[in-house]
Tab-separated table of C-alpha atoms and ligand atoms in Angstrom:
chain	number	residue	atom	x	y	z
A	24	MET	CA	-81.694	232.551	18.839
A	25	ILE	CA	-81.809	236.365	18.670
A	26	ILE	CA	-80.001	236.556	21.938
A	27	LYS	CA	-77.391	234.081	20.570
A	28	LYS	CA	-76.927	236.173	17.469
A	29	GLN	CA	-76.319	239.341	19.555
A	30	CYS	CA	-73.830	237.563	21.773
A	31	LEU	CA	-72.003	236.377	18.777
A	32	GLN	CA	-72.035	239.856	17.246
A	33	THR	CA	-70.726	241.286	20.549
A	34	LEU	CA	-67.977	238.596	20.797
A	35	LEU	CA	-66.917	239.371	17.125
A	36	MET	CA	-66.875	243.174	18.017
A	37	TRP	CA	-64.479	242.436	20.930
A	38	LEU	CA	-62.340	240.271	18.746
A	39	ILE	CA	-62.188	242.762	15.824
A	40	PHE	CA	-62.054	245.964	17.869
A	41	PRO	CA	-60.594	245.246	21.190
A	42	VAL	CA	-58.615	248.374	21.274
A	43	ALA	CA	-61.419	250.664	20.342
A	44	LEU	CA	-63.724	249.197	22.929
A	45	ASN	CA	-61.038	249.239	25.679
A	46	ALA	CA	-59.170	252.436	24.802
A	47	GLN	CA	-61.090	255.159	26.589
A	48	GLN	CA	-61.207	253.714	30.025
A	49	PRO	CA	-57.361	252.788	30.436
A	50	LEU	CA	-56.287	256.108	28.917
A	51	ASP	CA	-58.471	258.031	31.253
A	52	SER	CA	-56.808	256.220	34.302
A	53	LEU	CA	-53.364	256.489	32.779
A	54	LEU	CA	-53.603	260.165	31.971
A	55	PRO	CA	-56.968	261.742	33.191
A	56	VAL	CA	-56.149	265.292	31.825
A	57	ARG	CA	-54.968	265.400	28.144
A	58	GLY	CA	-54.868	269.199	27.503
A	59	PHE	CA	-54.076	271.791	24.858
A	60	CYS	CA	-53.715	275.412	25.709
A	61	ILE	CA	-53.559	278.264	23.167
A	62	ALA	CA	-54.707	281.899	22.700
A	63	ALA	CA	-58.302	282.197	21.708
A	64	PRO	CA	-58.549	282.614	17.968
A	65	SER	CA	-59.259	286.005	16.411
A	66	VAL	CA	-62.639	286.304	14.675
A	67	LYS	CA	-61.365	285.539	11.226
A	68	ASP	CA	-59.802	282.239	12.509
A	69	VAL	CA	-62.825	280.909	14.496
A	70	ASP	CA	-64.200	278.654	11.806
A	71	ARG	CA	-60.801	276.978	10.919
A	72	PHE	CA	-59.993	276.698	14.726
A	73	VAL	CA	-63.429	274.816	15.072
A	74	LYS	CA	-62.417	272.427	12.336
A	75	PHE	CA	-58.928	271.968	13.958
A	76	ILE	CA	-60.750	270.980	17.241
A	77	ASP	CA	-62.967	268.634	15.452
A	78	GLU	CA	-60.392	267.042	13.173
A	79	GLU	CA	-57.233	267.184	15.215
A	80	LEU	CA	-57.812	267.573	18.845
A	81	ALA	CA	-60.717	265.268	19.239
A	82	PRO	CA	-59.144	262.233	17.262
A	83	ARG	CA	-56.053	262.594	19.493
A	84	LYS	CA	-58.183	262.242	22.486
A	85	VAL	CA	-57.507	265.717	23.893
A	86	ASN	CA	-60.169	266.232	26.603
A	87	THR	CA	-59.344	269.678	27.958
A	88	LEU	CA	-58.967	272.832	25.964
A	89	ILE	CA	-57.792	276.157	27.587
A	90	LEU	CA	-58.307	279.317	25.564
A	91	ARG	CA	-56.490	282.363	26.634
A	92	VAL	CA	-59.075	284.972	26.271
A	93	ASP	CA	-58.169	287.895	28.395
A	94	TYR	CA	-60.045	290.826	26.742
A	95	ASN	CA	-60.619	289.281	23.395
A	96	TYR	CA	-64.375	288.939	24.139
A	97	GLN	CA	-67.237	291.432	23.795
A	98	TYR	CA	-67.961	291.561	27.594
A	99	THR	CA	-71.389	292.897	28.239
A	100	SER	CA	-70.765	293.381	31.901
A	101	HIS	CA	-67.643	295.541	31.130
A	102	PRO	CA	-67.788	296.687	27.409
A	103	GLU	CA	-65.085	299.185	28.341
A	104	LEU	CA	-62.665	296.252	28.761
A	105	ALA	CA	-63.242	294.585	25.369
A	106	ASP	CA	-60.391	294.716	22.888
A	107	SER	CA	-61.432	296.027	19.323
A	108	GLY	CA	-62.486	293.240	17.163
A	109	ALA	CA	-62.996	290.912	20.136
A	110	LEU	CA	-64.924	287.587	19.886
A	111	SER	CA	-68.661	287.723	19.987
A	112	LYS	CA	-70.896	285.338	22.033
A	113	ASN	CA	-71.877	283.699	18.661
A	114	ASP	CA	-68.183	282.982	17.940
A	115	VAL	CA	-67.659	281.465	21.304
A	116	GLN	CA	-70.688	279.406	20.770
A	117	LYS	CA	-69.244	277.668	17.809
A	118	ILE	CA	-66.155	276.664	19.844
A	119	VAL	CA	-68.436	275.500	22.769
A	120	SER	CA	-70.520	273.390	20.452
A	121	VAL	CA	-67.589	271.602	18.792
A	122	CYS	CA	-66.145	270.828	22.353
A	123	LYS	CA	-69.366	269.644	23.671
A	124	LYS	CA	-69.891	267.272	20.617
A	125	ASN	CA	-66.303	265.880	21.280
A	126	HIS	CA	-66.541	265.628	25.188
A	127	ILE	CA	-63.801	268.150	25.480
A	128	SER	CA	-64.020	270.364	28.526
A	129	LEU	CA	-63.443	273.981	27.529
A	130	MET	CA	-61.927	276.396	29.927
A	131	PRO	CA	-61.231	280.281	29.575
A	132	GLN	CA	-58.104	282.005	30.787
A	133	VAL	CA	-58.023	285.544	31.853
A	134	ASN	CA	-54.603	286.680	33.321
A	135	LEU	CA	-55.226	287.765	36.981
A	136	LEU	CA	-52.619	289.607	39.081
A	137	GLY	CA	-49.609	289.593	36.592
A	138	HIS	CA	-49.331	289.788	32.892
A	139	GLN	CA	-51.399	293.018	32.651
A	140	SER	CA	-49.170	294.272	29.949
A	141	TRP	CA	-47.015	292.689	27.175
A	142	ALA	CA	-43.776	294.416	25.913
A	143	ASN	CA	-44.743	298.065	25.382
A	144	ARG	CA	-48.506	297.569	25.398
A	145	THR	CA	-50.762	297.891	28.518
A	146	ALA	CA	-53.616	295.435	28.382
A	147	LYS	CA	-57.154	296.623	28.911
A	148	LEU	CA	-57.689	296.368	32.626
A	149	LEU	CA	-54.770	298.751	33.475
A	150	SER	CA	-55.328	301.107	30.467
A	151	VAL	CA	-59.037	301.539	31.431
A	152	TYR	CA	-58.365	301.454	35.215
A	153	PRO	CA	-54.864	302.760	35.771
A	154	GLN	CA	-55.577	303.141	39.493
A	155	PHE	CA	-55.245	299.343	39.817
A	156	ASP	CA	-51.667	299.448	38.631
A	157	GLU	CA	-49.184	298.061	41.244
A	158	THR	CA	-46.352	300.185	39.978
A	159	PRO	CA	-47.839	303.451	38.394
A	160	LYS	CA	-44.513	305.077	38.446
A	161	VAL	CA	-42.988	302.618	35.995
A	162	MET	CA	-43.650	304.197	32.618
A	163	MET	CA	-44.385	301.934	29.565
A	164	PRO	CA	-41.281	302.064	27.331
A	165	GLU	CA	-41.533	303.051	23.644
A	166	LYS	CA	-39.420	300.011	22.837
A	167	TYR	CA	-39.435	297.029	25.278
A	168	GLU	CA	-36.123	295.580	26.308
A	169	TRP	CA	-35.031	293.194	28.812
A	170	PRO	CA	-33.138	293.534	31.088
A	171	ASN	CA	-34.013	297.158	32.074
A	172	PRO	CA	-33.510	299.304	35.108
A	173	ASP	CA	-37.073	298.965	36.379
A	174	ASN	CA	-36.847	295.171	36.327
A	175	PHE	CA	-39.971	295.578	34.254
A	176	TYR	CA	-41.375	292.503	32.539
A	177	CYS	CA	-45.166	292.737	32.813
A	178	LYS	CA	-47.421	295.109	34.871
A	179	SER	CA	-49.477	293.631	37.684
A	180	TYR	CA	-52.614	294.863	39.287
A	181	CYS	CA	-52.558	295.562	43.030
A	182	PRO	CA	-54.271	292.719	44.726
A	183	LEU	CA	-55.260	295.014	47.737
A	184	HIS	CA	-56.947	297.730	45.769
A	185	PRO	CA	-60.455	297.767	47.144
A	186	ASP	CA	-62.182	297.942	43.651
A	187	VAL	CA	-60.110	295.520	41.590
A	188	HIS	CA	-61.878	292.148	42.407
A	189	LYS	CA	-65.483	293.485	41.777
A	190	ILE	CA	-64.444	294.222	38.209
A	191	VAL	CA	-62.302	291.238	37.353
A	192	PHE	CA	-64.712	288.785	38.967
A	193	ASP	CA	-67.492	290.310	36.715
A	194	VAL	CA	-65.253	289.445	33.821
A	195	VAL	CA	-64.498	286.000	35.076
A	196	ASP	CA	-68.097	285.026	35.806
A	197	GLU	CA	-69.191	286.307	32.381
A	198	ILE	CA	-66.554	284.544	30.322
A	199	CYS	CA	-67.150	281.244	32.426
A	200	ASP	CA	-70.787	281.533	31.643
A	201	VAL	CA	-70.415	281.973	27.961
A	202	PHE	CA	-67.807	279.086	27.848
A	203	GLN	CA	-70.239	277.066	29.968
A	204	SER	CA	-67.132	275.964	31.943
A	205	THR	CA	-66.734	274.251	35.282
A	206	ALA	CA	-63.180	275.530	35.625
A	207	PHE	CA	-61.256	278.816	35.183
A	208	HIS	CA	-57.519	279.491	34.463
A	209	ALA	CA	-56.365	282.638	36.193
A	210	GLY	CA	-52.735	282.592	34.718
A	211	MET	CA	-50.857	284.074	37.719
A	212	ASP	CA	-47.474	283.206	36.189
A	213	GLU	CA	-44.361	285.276	36.103
A	214	VAL	CA	-45.517	287.796	38.581
A	215	PHE	CA	-42.570	289.916	39.092
A	216	TYR	CA	-44.312	293.060	40.492
A	217	LEU	CA	-45.956	292.249	43.748
A	218	GLY	CA	-45.937	293.804	47.187
A	219	GLU	CA	-43.858	296.769	45.870
A	220	THR	CA	-42.438	299.048	48.423
A	221	GLN	CA	-44.017	302.117	46.720
A	222	CYS	CA	-47.497	300.573	46.823
A	223	PRO	CA	-49.451	302.209	49.761
A	224	ARG	CA	-51.385	299.084	50.239
A	225	CYS	CA	-48.850	296.314	49.710
A	226	GLY	CA	-45.508	297.877	50.689
A	227	GLY	CA	-43.696	295.844	53.297
A	228	LYS	CA	-46.177	292.865	53.048
A	229	ASP	CA	-45.010	289.239	52.768
A	230	LYS	CA	-45.089	288.532	49.065
A	231	ALA	CA	-45.882	284.745	49.639
A	232	GLU	CA	-48.855	285.926	51.656
A	233	LEU	CA	-49.955	288.476	49.085
A	234	PHE	CA	-49.795	285.854	46.368
A	235	ALA	CA	-51.553	283.123	48.403
A	236	ASN	CA	-54.233	285.578	49.579
A	237	GLU	CA	-54.936	286.399	45.851
A	238	VAL	CA	-55.118	282.753	44.946
A	239	ARG	CA	-57.463	282.137	47.834
A	240	SER	CA	-59.832	285.071	47.035
A	241	ILE	CA	-60.137	283.876	43.482
A	242	ASP	CA	-60.627	280.177	44.460
A	243	GLU	CA	-63.280	281.259	46.965
A	244	HIS	CA	-65.153	283.297	44.351
A	245	LEU	CA	-65.036	280.448	41.848
A	246	THR	CA	-66.092	277.893	44.462
A	247	GLU	CA	-69.286	279.765	45.238
A	248	LYS	CA	-70.118	279.378	41.559
A	249	GLY	CA	-69.311	275.752	41.436
A	250	ARG	CA	-66.139	276.255	39.569
A	251	ASN	CA	-62.535	275.136	39.977
A	252	LEU	CA	-59.337	277.254	39.703
A	253	TRP	CA	-56.341	276.385	37.654
A	254	ILE	CA	-53.137	278.461	37.693
A	255	TRP	CA	-49.507	278.169	36.375
A	256	GLY	CA	-47.126	276.842	38.882
A	257	ASP	CA	-43.887	278.927	38.617
A	258	ARG	CA	-44.504	281.240	41.528
A	259	LEU	CA	-44.724	278.250	43.896
A	260	ILE	CA	-41.218	276.891	43.220
A	261	ASP	CA	-38.102	278.300	44.795
A	262	GLY	CA	-36.025	279.414	41.706
A	263	LYS	CA	-32.658	279.654	43.590
A	264	THR	CA	-32.537	276.397	45.333
A	265	THR	CA	-33.739	274.348	42.443
A	266	GLY	CA	-31.692	276.228	39.784
A	267	LEU	CA	-34.854	276.772	37.744
A	268	GLY	CA	-34.352	280.532	37.755
A	269	MET	CA	-36.716	283.557	37.864
A	270	TRP	CA	-39.166	282.784	35.027
A	271	GLU	CA	-40.239	279.120	35.566
A	272	ALA	CA	-39.703	279.479	39.313
A	273	SER	CA	-39.718	282.369	41.776
A	274	TYR	CA	-36.946	284.649	42.821
A	275	ASN	CA	-39.248	287.098	44.548
A	276	ASN	CA	-40.169	285.018	47.626
A	277	THR	CA	-43.497	283.914	46.546
A	278	TYR	CA	-42.687	280.146	46.849
A	279	ARG	CA	-43.717	279.704	50.466
A	280	ALA	CA	-47.260	280.257	49.201
A	281	ILE	CA	-47.261	276.647	48.143
A	282	ASP	CA	-48.163	275.854	51.742
A	283	MET	CA	-50.798	278.562	51.988
A	284	ILE	CA	-53.120	278.018	48.931
A	285	PRO	CA	-56.175	275.927	48.841
A	286	LYS	CA	-55.555	272.261	47.899
A	287	ASP	CA	-58.243	272.121	45.266
A	288	VAL	CA	-56.214	274.452	42.943
A	289	VAL	CA	-54.871	272.734	39.845
A	290	ILE	CA	-51.314	273.599	39.124
A	291	CYS	CA	-50.200	273.769	35.436
A	292	ASP	CA	-46.487	273.133	35.824
A	293	TRP	CA	-44.619	274.321	32.805
A	294	HIS	CA	-41.038	273.329	32.076
A	295	TYR	CA	-39.796	273.645	28.519
A	296	GLU	CA	-36.008	272.916	28.719
A	297	ARG	CA	-35.833	269.827	30.878
A	298	ALA	CA	-38.181	267.123	32.234
A	299	ASP	CA	-37.968	268.486	35.846
A	300	LYS	CA	-39.504	266.326	38.433
A	301	THR	CA	-41.502	269.162	40.056
A	302	PRO	CA	-44.879	267.376	39.601
A	303	VAL	CA	-43.800	265.201	42.502
A	304	TYR	CA	-43.197	268.239	44.702
A	305	PHE	CA	-46.685	269.576	43.897
A	306	ALA	CA	-48.342	266.168	44.635
A	307	MET	CA	-46.527	265.864	47.823
A	308	LYS	CA	-47.995	269.132	48.856
A	309	GLY	CA	-51.503	267.737	48.140
A	310	LEU	CA	-51.951	269.852	45.124
A	311	ASN	CA	-53.273	268.678	41.673
A	312	VAL	CA	-50.683	268.964	39.002
A	313	ILE	CA	-50.423	268.867	35.116
A	314	THR	CA	-47.150	268.899	33.285
A	315	CYS	CA	-46.965	271.453	30.442
A	316	PRO	CA	-44.392	271.362	27.680
A	317	TRP	CA	-44.048	273.738	24.757
A	318	ASN	CA	-41.734	273.231	21.720
A	319	LYS	CA	-39.258	270.424	22.501
A	320	PRO	CA	-40.754	267.097	21.367
A	321	GLU	CA	-38.070	264.983	23.099
A	322	ILE	CA	-38.763	266.700	26.339
A	323	ALA	CA	-42.420	266.463	26.143
A	324	VAL	CA	-42.141	262.719	25.480
A	325	MET	CA	-39.920	262.418	28.653
A	326	GLN	CA	-42.310	264.396	30.718
A	327	THR	CA	-45.324	262.277	29.539
A	328	ASN	CA	-43.464	259.014	30.424
A	329	ASP	CA	-42.586	260.556	33.837
A	330	MET	CA	-46.292	261.547	34.475
A	331	VAL	CA	-47.488	258.040	33.623
A	332	ASN	CA	-44.782	256.525	35.884
A	333	PHE	CA	-45.504	258.828	38.674
A	334	ARG	CA	-49.171	257.773	38.509
A	335	LYS	CA	-48.203	254.109	38.384
A	336	THR	CA	-45.650	254.227	41.182
A	337	ALA	CA	-47.163	256.719	43.605
A	338	SER	CA	-48.851	256.035	46.916
A	339	LYS	CA	-52.567	255.947	46.773
A	340	GLU	CA	-52.727	259.336	48.555
A	341	MET	CA	-50.501	260.991	45.953
A	342	GLN	CA	-51.628	259.155	42.823
A	343	PRO	CA	-54.812	261.149	42.172
A	344	HIS	CA	-52.949	264.444	42.276
A	345	PHE	CA	-51.016	263.577	38.945
A	346	TYR	CA	-53.555	264.838	36.608
A	347	GLY	CA	-51.991	264.591	33.197
A	348	MET	CA	-50.236	266.548	30.375
A	349	MET	CA	-51.161	269.723	28.549
A	350	GLN	CA	-49.509	271.173	25.411
A	351	THR	CA	-48.978	274.876	25.526
A	352	VAL	CA	-48.820	277.149	22.511
A	353	TRP	CA	-47.633	280.779	22.803
A	354	SER	CA	-48.114	282.063	19.323
A	355	GLY	CA	-51.504	283.209	18.143
A	356	ALA	CA	-54.069	280.424	17.163
A	357	GLY	CA	-53.885	281.682	13.492
A	358	ASN	CA	-50.014	281.414	13.496
A	359	PHE	CA	-50.237	278.112	14.991
A	360	LEU	CA	-52.831	276.684	12.480
A	361	ASP	CA	-50.708	278.074	9.594
A	362	ALA	CA	-47.563	276.229	10.901
A	363	PHE	CA	-49.466	273.062	11.695
A	364	TYR	CA	-51.133	272.897	8.213
A	365	GLY	CA	-47.870	273.773	6.629
A	366	LYS	CA	-49.037	277.105	5.203
A	367	LYS	CA	-45.869	278.587	6.407
A	368	ALA	CA	-42.730	277.267	7.966
A	369	GLY	CA	-42.748	277.380	11.841
A	370	GLY	CA	-39.585	277.660	13.862
A	371	ASN	CA	-37.249	278.203	10.802
A	372	GLY	CA	-37.551	274.614	9.677
A	373	SER	CA	-36.477	273.397	13.073
A	374	ASP	CA	-38.147	270.329	14.779
A	375	GLN	CA	-38.306	272.344	17.992
A	376	THR	CA	-41.763	273.908	17.251
A	377	ASP	CA	-44.933	273.787	19.349
A	378	TRP	CA	-46.945	271.943	16.631
A	379	ARG	CA	-44.328	269.168	16.305
A	380	CYS	CA	-44.228	268.849	20.048
A	381	PHE	CA	-48.004	268.579	20.116
A	382	VAL	CA	-47.981	265.830	17.319
A	383	GLU	CA	-45.255	263.833	18.941
A	384	MET	CA	-46.589	264.014	22.521
A	385	TYR	CA	-50.092	262.984	21.456
A	386	ASN	CA	-48.519	260.029	19.450
A	387	VAL	CA	-46.976	258.789	22.636
A	388	ILE	CA	-50.237	259.405	24.639
A	389	ASN	CA	-52.354	257.573	22.018
A	390	ASN	CA	-49.916	254.599	22.121
A	391	LEU	CA	-50.099	254.257	25.902
B	15	LIG	ZN1	-50.385	296.954	45.973
């Protein structure tokens, strides 16, 4: 009798909540990675960011959260590299806990190789260790403008400097430990300064090999610790032939590195203006790929449908390489939360904002 009653209850559950009971498994197979990438919050925004994870990311079935930390953490291995007012271990612990509770895998990003400065501000690594600068003769401008005679976008560190990896790997290990993460995002996008003629170590070397060797060094280090490497994909695409240009693809001859990097690297393939079919290119090279939109909801929806279709129609060899989708946010976390919760208008009242893109893309994902 008791067994019969339990059977009846189960049957009723299936009849009443068929979607709820079935939802997770099919969504995981349709779109295994459902990501969100944003700058790590400042200390004052940690609590409301935790609330946002709990009340907005988790119910939308986001399962991967990447926080761009860089030097916004009180590193104990290298306190000299911590930004002023950086996050404490306790701050990060709050984020780790809410992610664990909601089965969201949390991953830190620290920009390696490129993006060692922004506009007229040098980031911590090169301001503390200027000897790692790939282009020490390029002076930081008082007011940043693009274009400029130095073709200066962001500083890079020299990947062949004998002391650079010891320091950045300490930072990577510490932030991955505190995040309790099994993966790490190394950035590596928009690297314009690489293999510069003036660099006594890199000058004259093949830029694709320099880039690939740096990816391999980081990947090997992470693999030793049981962790996986994620990077942005732009340096691996030929900008001229594809017409994708020098930002979201490479004009500085790094693209041949696509055939030289380890196959376990996860490529975050960002395209904000069109639904380019580049994920197919990465998957055909045996690389794992995630499509990353930003602020155009209609493009993100198209890209989501593409990703689902790629998975449905691919060969069994390529299918597992199509990992999923990830919303990217390039404002600070505080600004994003203000716009999301309507505290201030984002994007001048336009529909083309990161938060609308996030909402609309996840509407589509949750209706798959
Ligand atoms: Zn160099």
